[in-house]
Amino acid sequence: MRRNAKFMAGAAGLVLAVAATQVLPGMGLTAADHLDPPGRTDPSVDSTPDRAADIADIYAWHTDDKFNVILTFSGPQATDEPATYDPDVLYSINISNAGSRINTEIPIRVRFGTGAATDEFGVQVSNVPGVSGAIVGPVETDISKDGVMVHAGLFDDPFFFDLQGFMETKDTGDLSFMEDRDFFAGQNLTAVVISIPLDRIANGDQLIDVWAETARFGGQL
């Protein structure tokens, strides 16, 4: 299992962030990278944080017939704040299921935008195996096409972590974690949920590696 990681790499006009995990049968996954790097995403450090491009978690798992992946970003945030939809950010969910495990065989792309006759946001998901064209529809709604389901919207932050215990452990050297103390409880984030028939992703006994990245258009480092 590869632990989640994120790095920043840039050239003029592009900011890139990456998070990764691996689908293994019968094994739990760890994935979290909220507000990282602080210099670009943490509001306590940067007064204009790029929250839309900040990957929080990526989760991937399968059932007998479905491959499911969830990409979360722009969190944690208070429950009275709206979801984050930025047309200038490209979200990529990269899937490797053959050959070198660092090559992307299935690059799924996600973007948000407003309709031509309305200012209501919608989501577009492209390059999904077995789907003709892109999957397009409103946010906060289950969208189905060619056997694939997509839902983009505001969700309760699913990650569990005792931040207070972490800070106390760091300061004192004594383990101070509590299993019933969750820093992320009662906070939200924005997420894209995609469910795909498993036979379009599985490739025999090959491991499935999944990682995500965000790219901002028109930015400059």
PDB file of C-alpha atoms in Angstrom, residues 67-194:
ATOM      1  CA  PHE A  67     -15.128   0.093  -8.958  1.00  0.00           C
ATOM      2  CA  ASN A  68     -15.689   3.167  -6.795  1.00  0.00           C
ATOM      3  CA  VAL A  69     -13.498   6.231  -6.410  1.00  0.00           C
ATOM      4  CA  ILE A  70     -14.033   9.414  -4.408  1.00  0.00           C
ATOM      5  CA  LEU A  71     -11.897  12.521  -4.785  1.00  0.00           C
ATOM      6  CA  THR A  72     -12.341  15.133  -2.051  1.00  0.00           C
ATOM      7  CA  PHE A  73     -10.976  18.656  -1.997  1.00  0.00           C
ATOM      8  CA  SER A  74     -11.396  22.132  -0.502  1.00  0.00           C
ATOM      9  CA  GLY A  75     -11.762  21.036   3.083  1.00  0.00           C
ATOM     10  CA  PRO A  76     -12.274  20.978   5.914  1.00  0.00           C
ATOM     11  CA  GLN A  77     -14.774  23.809   6.010  1.00  0.00           C
ATOM     12  CA  ALA A  78     -17.670  24.926   8.165  1.00  0.00           C
ATOM     13  CA  THR A  79     -21.108  23.525   7.376  1.00  0.00           C
ATOM     14  CA  ASP A  80     -22.501  26.977   6.564  1.00  0.00           C
ATOM     15  CA  GLU A  81     -20.074  27.386   3.639  1.00  0.00           C
ATOM     16  CA  PRO A  82     -21.048  26.335   0.091  1.00  0.00           C
ATOM     17  CA  ALA A  83     -19.338  23.712  -2.031  1.00  0.00           C
ATOM     18  CA  THR A  84     -16.345  24.757  -4.139  1.00  0.00           C
ATOM     19  CA  TYR A  85     -16.715  24.684  -7.924  1.00  0.00           C
ATOM     20  CA  ASP A  86     -13.901  26.359  -9.865  1.00  0.00           C
ATOM     21  CA  PRO A  87     -14.002  26.232 -13.686  1.00  0.00           C
ATOM     22  CA  ASP A  88     -10.270  26.997 -13.817  1.00  0.00           C
ATOM     23  CA  VAL A  89      -9.221  23.800 -12.021  1.00  0.00           C
ATOM     24  CA  LEU A  90      -8.846  20.461 -13.810  1.00  0.00           C
ATOM     25  CA  TYR A  91      -9.194  17.401 -11.573  1.00  0.00           C
ATOM     26  CA  SER A  92      -7.562  14.212 -12.864  1.00  0.00           C
ATOM     27  CA  ILE A  93      -8.109  10.730 -11.459  1.00  0.00           C
ATOM     28  CA  ASN A  94      -5.357   8.519 -12.861  1.00  0.00           C
ATOM     29  CA  ILE A  95      -5.726   4.744 -12.908  1.00  0.00           C
ATOM     30  CA  SER A  96      -2.931   2.269 -13.666  1.00  0.00           C
ATOM     31  CA  ASN A  97      -3.948  -1.345 -14.247  1.00  0.00           C
ATOM     32  CA  ALA A  98      -1.251  -2.726 -16.569  1.00  0.00           C
ATOM     33  CA  GLY A  99       2.480  -2.632 -17.170  1.00  0.00           C
ATOM     34  CA  SER A 100       4.425  -0.034 -15.218  1.00  0.00           C
ATOM     35  CA  ARG A 101       2.470   1.012 -12.156  1.00  0.00           C
ATOM     36  CA  ILE A 102       3.411   4.660 -12.622  1.00  0.00           C
ATOM     37  CA  ASN A 103       1.866   4.904 -16.086  1.00  0.00           C
ATOM     38  CA  THR A 104      -1.723   6.063 -16.492  1.00  0.00           C
ATOM     39  CA  GLU A 105      -3.827   3.710 -18.584  1.00  0.00           C
ATOM     40  CA  ILE A 106      -7.125   5.368 -17.634  1.00  0.00           C
ATOM     41  CA  PRO A 107      -7.011   9.148 -17.102  1.00  0.00           C
ATOM     42  CA  ILE A 108     -10.422  10.389 -15.923  1.00  0.00           C
ATOM     43  CA  ARG A 109     -10.874  14.174 -16.107  1.00  0.00           C
ATOM     44  CA  VAL A 110     -13.304  16.266 -14.057  1.00  0.00           C
ATOM     45  CA  ARG A 111     -14.216  19.934 -14.554  1.00  0.00           C
ATOM     46  CA  PHE A 112     -16.919  22.281 -13.320  1.00  0.00           C
ATOM     47  CA  GLY A 113     -18.673  25.045 -15.215  1.00  0.00           C
ATOM     48  CA  THR A 114     -21.875  27.012 -15.590  1.00  0.00           C
ATOM     49  CA  GLY A 115     -24.522  26.493 -18.234  1.00  0.00           C
ATOM     50  CA  ALA A 116     -24.844  28.827 -21.201  1.00  0.00           C
ATOM     51  CA  ALA A 117     -28.257  30.056 -20.092  1.00  0.00           C
ATOM     52  CA  THR A 118     -27.821  29.791 -16.335  1.00  0.00           C
ATOM     53  CA  ASP A 119     -25.328  30.485 -13.604  1.00  0.00           C
ATOM     54  CA  GLU A 120     -26.023  27.107 -11.994  1.00  0.00           C
ATOM     55  CA  PHE A 121     -22.930  24.908 -11.779  1.00  0.00           C
ATOM     56  CA  GLY A 122     -22.619  21.561 -13.461  1.00  0.00           C
ATOM     57  CA  VAL A 123     -19.941  18.882 -13.648  1.00  0.00           C
ATOM     58  CA  GLN A 124     -18.310  17.210 -16.652  1.00  0.00           C
ATOM     59  CA  VAL A 125     -16.492  13.883 -16.333  1.00  0.00           C
ATOM     60  CA  SER A 126     -14.665  12.656 -19.411  1.00  0.00           C
ATOM     61  CA  ASN A 127     -12.650   9.640 -20.557  1.00  0.00           C
ATOM     62  CA  VAL A 128     -14.548   7.141 -18.430  1.00  0.00           C
ATOM     63  CA  PRO A 129     -14.183   3.583 -19.832  1.00  0.00           C
ATOM     64  CA  GLY A 130     -17.267   2.358 -21.652  1.00  0.00           C
ATOM     65  CA  VAL A 131     -18.917   5.778 -21.814  1.00  0.00           C
ATOM     66  CA  SER A 132     -19.562   7.498 -25.122  1.00  0.00           C
ATOM     67  CA  GLY A 133     -18.505  11.121 -24.773  1.00  0.00           C
ATOM     68  CA  ALA A 134     -18.532  12.975 -21.475  1.00  0.00           C
ATOM     69  CA  ILE A 135     -20.856  12.566 -18.509  1.00  0.00           C
ATOM     70  CA  VAL A 136     -22.461  15.967 -17.940  1.00  0.00           C
ATOM     71  CA  GLY A 137     -25.084  17.110 -15.466  1.00  0.00           C
ATOM     72  CA  PRO A 138     -25.910  19.292 -12.479  1.00  0.00           C
ATOM     73  CA  VAL A 139     -24.068  19.127  -9.182  1.00  0.00           C
ATOM     74  CA  GLU A 140     -25.718  17.689  -6.058  1.00  0.00           C
ATOM     75  CA  THR A 141     -27.433  15.099  -8.257  1.00  0.00           C
ATOM     76  CA  ASP A 142     -26.813  11.477  -9.216  1.00  0.00           C
ATOM     77  CA  ILE A 143     -25.922  11.442 -12.916  1.00  0.00           C
ATOM     78  CA  SER A 144     -26.016   8.134 -14.780  1.00  0.00           C
ATOM     79  CA  LYS A 145     -24.753   7.306 -18.256  1.00  0.00           C
ATOM     80  CA  ASP A 146     -23.743   4.028 -19.894  1.00  0.00           C
ATOM     81  CA  GLY A 147     -23.693   2.176 -16.569  1.00  0.00           C
ATOM     82  CA  VAL A 148     -21.589   4.796 -14.723  1.00  0.00           C
ATOM     83  CA  MET A 149     -22.809   6.972 -11.832  1.00  0.00           C
ATOM     84  CA  VAL A 150     -21.332  10.377 -10.952  1.00  0.00           C
ATOM     85  CA  HIS A 151     -22.221  12.643  -8.041  1.00  0.00           C
ATOM     86  CA  ALA A 152     -20.433  15.915  -7.295  1.00  0.00           C
ATOM     87  CA  GLY A 153     -21.328  18.126  -4.371  1.00  0.00           C
ATOM     88  CA  LEU A 154     -20.954  19.014  -0.723  1.00  0.00           C
ATOM     89  CA  PHE A 155     -20.318  16.175   1.730  1.00  0.00           C
ATOM     90  CA  ASP A 156     -19.475  15.640   5.368  1.00  0.00           C
ATOM     91  CA  ASP A 157     -15.689  15.232   5.601  1.00  0.00           C
ATOM     92  CA  PRO A 158     -15.239  11.443   5.957  1.00  0.00           C
ATOM     93  CA  PHE A 159     -11.676  11.524   7.245  1.00  0.00           C
ATOM     94  CA  PHE A 160     -11.084  10.734  10.941  1.00  0.00           C
ATOM     95  CA  PHE A 161      -8.115  12.203  12.776  1.00  0.00           C
ATOM     96  CA  ASP A 162      -7.364  13.394  16.300  1.00  0.00           C
ATOM     97  CA  LEU A 163      -5.437  16.580  15.529  1.00  0.00           C
ATOM     98  CA  GLN A 164      -5.307  17.609  19.182  1.00  0.00           C
ATOM     99  CA  GLY A 165      -3.790  14.260  20.095  1.00  0.00           C
ATOM    100  CA  PHE A 166      -1.263  14.625  17.289  1.00  0.00           C
ATOM    101  CA  MET A 167      -0.168  18.058  18.500  1.00  0.00           C
ATOM    102  CA  GLU A 168       0.059  16.900  22.118  1.00  0.00           C
ATOM    103  CA  THR A 169       2.063  13.833  21.062  1.00  0.00           C
ATOM    104  CA  LYS A 170       4.396  16.027  19.026  1.00  0.00           C
ATOM    105  CA  ASP A 171       4.912  18.462  21.918  1.00  0.00           C
ATOM    106  CA  THR A 172       5.337  15.943  24.744  1.00  0.00           C
ATOM    107  CA  GLY A 173       6.620  12.773  23.073  1.00  0.00           C
ATOM    108  CA  ASP A 174       3.839  10.797  24.784  1.00  0.00           C
ATOM    109  CA  LEU A 175       1.107   9.182  22.699  1.00  0.00           C
ATOM    110  CA  SER A 176      -2.003  11.255  23.366  1.00  0.00           C
ATOM    111  CA  PHE A 177      -4.453  10.085  20.720  1.00  0.00           C
ATOM    112  CA  MET A 178      -8.091   9.425  21.628  1.00  0.00           C
ATOM    113  CA  GLU A 179     -10.241   7.187  19.458  1.00  0.00           C
ATOM    114  CA  ASP A 180     -13.396   9.255  20.051  1.00  0.00           C
ATOM    115  CA  ARG A 181     -11.876  12.682  19.291  1.00  0.00           C
ATOM    116  CA  ASP A 182     -12.212  13.652  15.621  1.00  0.00           C
ATOM    117  CA  PHE A 183     -10.995  17.033  14.396  1.00  0.00           C
ATOM    118  CA  PHE A 184     -12.936  16.608  11.124  1.00  0.00           C
ATOM    119  CA  ALA A 185     -16.305  15.842  12.730  1.00  0.00           C
ATOM    120  CA  GLY A 186     -18.973  18.345  11.769  1.00  0.00           C
ATOM    121  CA  GLN A 187     -17.007  19.798   8.875  1.00  0.00           C
ATOM    122  CA  ASN A 188     -17.623  19.611   5.141  1.00  0.00           C
ATOM    123  CA  LEU A 189     -15.722  19.441   1.887  1.00  0.00           C
ATOM    124  CA  THR A 190     -16.453  19.093  -1.822  1.00  0.00           C
ATOM    125  CA  ALA A 191     -16.205  15.703  -3.495  1.00  0.00           C
ATOM    126  CA  VAL A 192     -16.662  13.860  -6.761  1.00  0.00           C
ATOM    127  CA  VAL A 193     -17.961  10.291  -6.502  1.00  0.00           C
ATOM    128  CA  ILE A 194     -17.662   7.946  -9.489  1.00  0.00           C
TER     129      ILE A 194
END
